[in-house]
Backbone as ProteinMPNN parsed JSONL, in Angstrom:
{"seq_chain_A": "XXXXXXXXXXXXXXXXXXXXXXXXXXXXXXXXXXXXXXXXXXXXXXXXXXXXXXXXXXXXXXXXXXXXXX", "coords_chain_A": {"N_chain_A": [[-14.388, -3.075, 1.275], [-11.634, -3.827, 1.1], [-7.811, -2.089, 1.21], [-5.024, -1.422, 0.161], [-2.296, 1.231, 1.384], [0.447, 2.284, -0.161], [3.439, 3.959, 0.051], [6.062, 6.737, 1.093], [5.454, 8.556, 1.972], [4.309, 10.108, 4.663], [2.609, 12.071, 5.6], [1.0, 12.258, 2.951], [0.559, 9.827, 2.756], [-2.193, 9.857, 5.065], [-3.356, 11.366, 4.198], [-4.887, 10.421, 2.43], [-5.387, 8.169, 3.295], [-7.272, 8.755, 5.418], [-9.515, 10.282, 3.531], [-10.459, 8.135, 2.591], [-10.968, 5.997, 4.456], [-13.317, 7.408, 5.599], [-15.238, 6.811, 3.432], [-15.977, 4.856, 3.986], [-14.278, 2.384, 3.252], [-11.563, -0.583, 4.01], [-9.054, 0.569, 5.39], [-5.29, -0.388, 5.117], [-2.054, 0.582, 5.72], [1.207, 0.836, 3.845], [4.523, 1.702, 4.782], [6.983, 1.521, 3.075], [8.459, -1.257, 1.145], [9.011, -3.717, 2.221], [6.933, -4.173, 4.873], [4.869, -3.212, 2.767], [5.033, -5.97, 1.589], [4.532, -7.936, 3.266], [2.417, -6.639, 5.015], [0.318, -7.48, 2.625], [0.088, -9.835, 2.01], [-0.622, -10.465, 4.485], [-3.685, -9.637, 4.516], [-4.489, -9.249, 2.067], [-5.69, -7.907, 0.388], [-8.089, -5.758, -1.436], [-7.538, -4.063, -3.486], [-5.291, -2.372, -4.387], [-2.784, 0.285, -4.145], [-0.429, 1.97, -5.285], [3.342, 3.809, -4.477], [5.369, 4.645, -6.895], [8.083, 6.219, -6.816], [9.542, 4.824, -4.576], [11.111, 5.904, -1.734], [12.995, 4.226, -0.458], [13.623, 1.468, -2.007], [11.91, 0.356, -5.32], [9.118, 0.88, -6.731], [7.994, -0.526, -8.818], [9.394, -2.86, -8.687], [8.479, -3.972, -6.099], [5.869, -3.822, -6.174], [6.003, -6.604, -8.34], [6.541, -8.607, -6.757], [4.677, -8.949, -4.406], [2.915, -9.704, -7.131], [4.34, -12.153, -7.543], [3.535, -13.56, -4.559], [0.428, -13.465, -4.58]], "CA_chain_A": [[-13.131, -3.496, 0.665], [-10.104, -3.359, 1.619], [-7.898, -1.348, 0.532], [-3.92, -0.857, 1.308], [-1.955, 2.221, 0.516], [1.533, 2.134, 0.026], [4.191, 5.675, -0.022], [6.69, 6.761, 1.69], [4.883, 10.55, 2.387], [3.842, 9.752, 5.53], [1.1, 13.07, 5.541], [0.128, 11.974, 1.812], [-0.639, 8.728, 3.148], [-2.786, 10.461, 6.079], [-5.301, 11.739, 3.709], [-5.432, 9.145, 1.049], [-5.716, 7.144, 4.259], [-8.888, 9.522, 6.073], [-10.501, 9.997, 2.754], [-11.202, 5.702, 1.444], [-12.052, 5.291, 5.008], [-14.673, 8.207, 4.977], [-16.323, 6.344, 1.83], [-16.084, 2.847, 3.906], [-13.487, 1.637, 2.886], [-11.147, -0.469, 4.787], [-7.576, 1.033, 4.601], [-4.191, -0.99, 5.684], [-0.817, 1.149, 4.676], [2.888, 0.189, 4.349], [5.62, 2.853, 4.041], [8.616, 0.304, 2.149], [8.419, -2.836, -0.141], [8.495, -5.041, 2.687], [6.032, -3.56, 5.091], [4.522, -3.999, 1.56], [4.985, -6.567, 1.219], [3.349, -8.232, 4.814], [0.838, -7.01, 4.299], [-0.404, -7.508, 1.501], [0.538, -11.169, 2.795], [-2.052, -10.526, 5.548], [-5.002, -8.746, 4.2], [-5.168, -9.883, 0.865], [-6.599, -6.088, 0.185], [-8.9, -6.043, -3.276], [-6.592, -2.854, -4.108], [-3.671, -2.005, -4.16], [-1.941, 2.186, -4.694], [1.365, 2.829, -5.454], [3.424, 4.802, -5.827], [6.58, 3.766, -7.676], [9.015, 5.837, -6.712], [9.855, 4.909, -2.961], [12.745, 6.307, -1.338], [14.484, 2.305, 0.05], [13.379, 0.931, -3.24], [11.361, 0.783, -6.293], [7.776, 0.466, -7.036], [7.728, -1.305, -9.622], [9.525, -4.001, -7.683], [7.933, -4.074, -4.942], [4.522, -4.944, -7.33], [6.481, -7.471, -8.816], [6.851, -8.693, -5.475], [2.94, -8.722, -4.453], [2.724, -10.563, -7.875], [4.682, -13.221, -6.482], [3.135, -13.673, -3.112], [-0.744, -13.83, -5.005]], "C_chain_A": [[-12.359, -3.317, 1.116], [-8.671, -2.655, 0.321], [-6.066, -0.575, 0.605], [-3.174, -0.073, 0.416], [-0.129, 2.041, 0.741], [2.894, 2.7, -0.491], [4.596, 5.55, 0.924], [6.264, 8.191, 2.275], [3.998, 9.677, 3.345], [2.287, 10.659, 5.211], [0.271, 12.807, 4.113], [-0.966, 10.791, 2.257], [-2.194, 8.919, 4.434], [-3.926, 10.406, 5.513], [-5.828, 11.057, 3.003], [-6.354, 8.104, 1.898], [-7.847, 7.582, 5.053], [-9.931, 9.398, 5.122], [-10.845, 8.648, 2.495], [-12.111, 6.139, 3.258], [-13.493, 6.264, 5.453], [-15.611, 7.955, 4.31], [-16.509, 4.89, 2.597], [-14.924, 2.194, 3.576], [-12.456, 1.129, 4.527], [-9.57, -0.656, 4.946], [-6.264, 0.452, 5.661], [-3.121, 0.08, 4.853], [0.666, 0.644, 5.286], [3.514, 1.368, 3.952], [7.295, 2.249, 3.345], [7.493, -0.851, 1.75], [8.252, -3.36, 1.339], [7.59, -5.13, 3.488], [4.808, -3.812, 4.18], [3.344, -4.764, 1.621], [3.984, -8.342, 2.524], [2.804, -7.749, 4.336], [-0.471, -7.059, 4.069], [-0.692, -9.403, 1.956], [-0.385, -11.709, 3.988], [-3.169, -10.675, 5.618], [-5.214, -9.317, 2.839], [-6.242, -8.416, 0.004], [-6.351, -6.988, -1.79], [-8.77, -5.022, -4.229], [-6.283, -2.689, -3.305], [-3.032, -0.514, -4.922], [-1.128, 2.258, -4.009], [1.643, 3.303, -5.692], [4.685, 4.107, -6.014], [7.617, 3.862, -7.642], [9.191, 6.099, -4.656], [11.013, 5.142, -2.291], [13.329, 5.048, -0.59], [12.985, 1.517, -1.34], [12.715, 0.574, -4.075], [9.953, -0.066, -6.572], [7.459, -0.209, -7.574], [8.352, -3.533, -8.694], [8.939, -4.901, -6.501], [6.635, -4.873, -5.47], [4.836, -6.493, -8.132], [6.193, -8.424, -7.087], [5.089, -9.543, -4.685], [2.268, -9.424, -5.882], [2.47, -11.327, -7.951], [4.049, -13.764, -5.253], [1.556, -14.158, -3.57], [-0.463, -14.999, -5.006]], "O_chain_A": [[-12.349, -2.288, 1.791], [-8.625, -2.734, -0.906], [-5.878, 0.57, 1.016], [-3.129, -0.244, -0.802], [0.369, 1.681, 1.808], [3.497, 2.071, -1.359], [4.179, 4.762, 1.773], [6.987, 8.768, 3.087], [3.203, 8.802, 3.001], [1.232, 10.196, 4.776], [-0.929, 13.074, 4.056], [-2.188, 10.644, 2.25], [-3.07, 8.056, 4.504], [-4.997, 9.874, 5.805], [-7.044, 10.958, 2.834], [-7.385, 7.496, 1.609], [-8.941, 7.019, 5.106], [-10.972, 8.78, 5.341], [-11.977, 8.46, 2.05], [-13.294, 6.448, 3.397], [-14.594, 5.731, 5.59], [-16.692, 8.543, 4.35], [-17.045, 3.931, 2.043], [-14.989, 1.01, 3.905], [-12.401, 1.742, 5.593], [-8.946, -1.692, 4.715], [-6.241, 0.797, 6.843], [-3.261, 0.372, 3.665], [1.102, 0.288, 6.381], [3.169, 2.01, 2.96], [8.414, 2.762, 3.317], [6.313, -1.129, 1.965], [7.062, -3.409, 1.649], [6.961, -6.167, 3.278], [3.846, -4.463, 4.589], [2.114, -4.725, 1.664], [3.197, -9.272, 2.349], [2.446, -8.052, 3.198], [-1.571, -6.895, 4.595], [-1.804, -9.9, 2.137], [-0.738, -12.842, 4.318], [-3.798, -11.438, 6.351], [-6.285, -9.886, 2.626], [-7.228, -8.327, -0.728], [-5.687, -7.694, -2.549], [-9.374, -4.872, -5.291], [-6.519, -2.71, -2.097], [-2.888, -0.39, -6.139], [-0.91, 2.467, -2.816], [1.281, 3.88, -6.717], [5.011, 3.112, -5.368], [8.329, 3.104, -8.3], [9.034, 7.038, -3.875], [11.935, 4.338, -2.426], [14.444, 5.257, -0.112], [11.786, 1.253, -1.249], [12.478, -0.437, -3.414], [9.789, -1.285, -6.611], [6.503, -0.855, -7.146], [7.886, -4.637, -8.415], [8.987, -6.092, -6.192], [6.368, -6.064, -5.313], [3.964, -7.313, -8.419], [5.008, -8.582, -6.796], [4.798, -10.739, -4.68], [1.075, -9.712, -5.79], [1.367, -11.807, -8.213], [4.377, -14.949, -5.205], [1.218, -15.216, -3.04], [-1.297, -15.834, -5.356]]}, "name": "protein", "num_of_chains": 1, "seq": "XXXXXXXXXXXXXXXXXXXXXXXXXXXXXXXXXXXXXXXXXXXXXXXXXXXXXXXXXXXXXXXXXXXXXX"}
């Protein structure tokens, strides 16, 4: 199963990514909205974990852009 993790806290993403990979998930990470939409389009993940309060942009706006990309 593919998981896209979107967060601007790199340390937290490392921990989340490590835990998910240990459980057998294929993990992609993105640190901002633009990268998130690009990675979503490229990998079509099964699950998206999205931080709503991103430093560079609003997580809800990122979610809207991801939904439009479907």
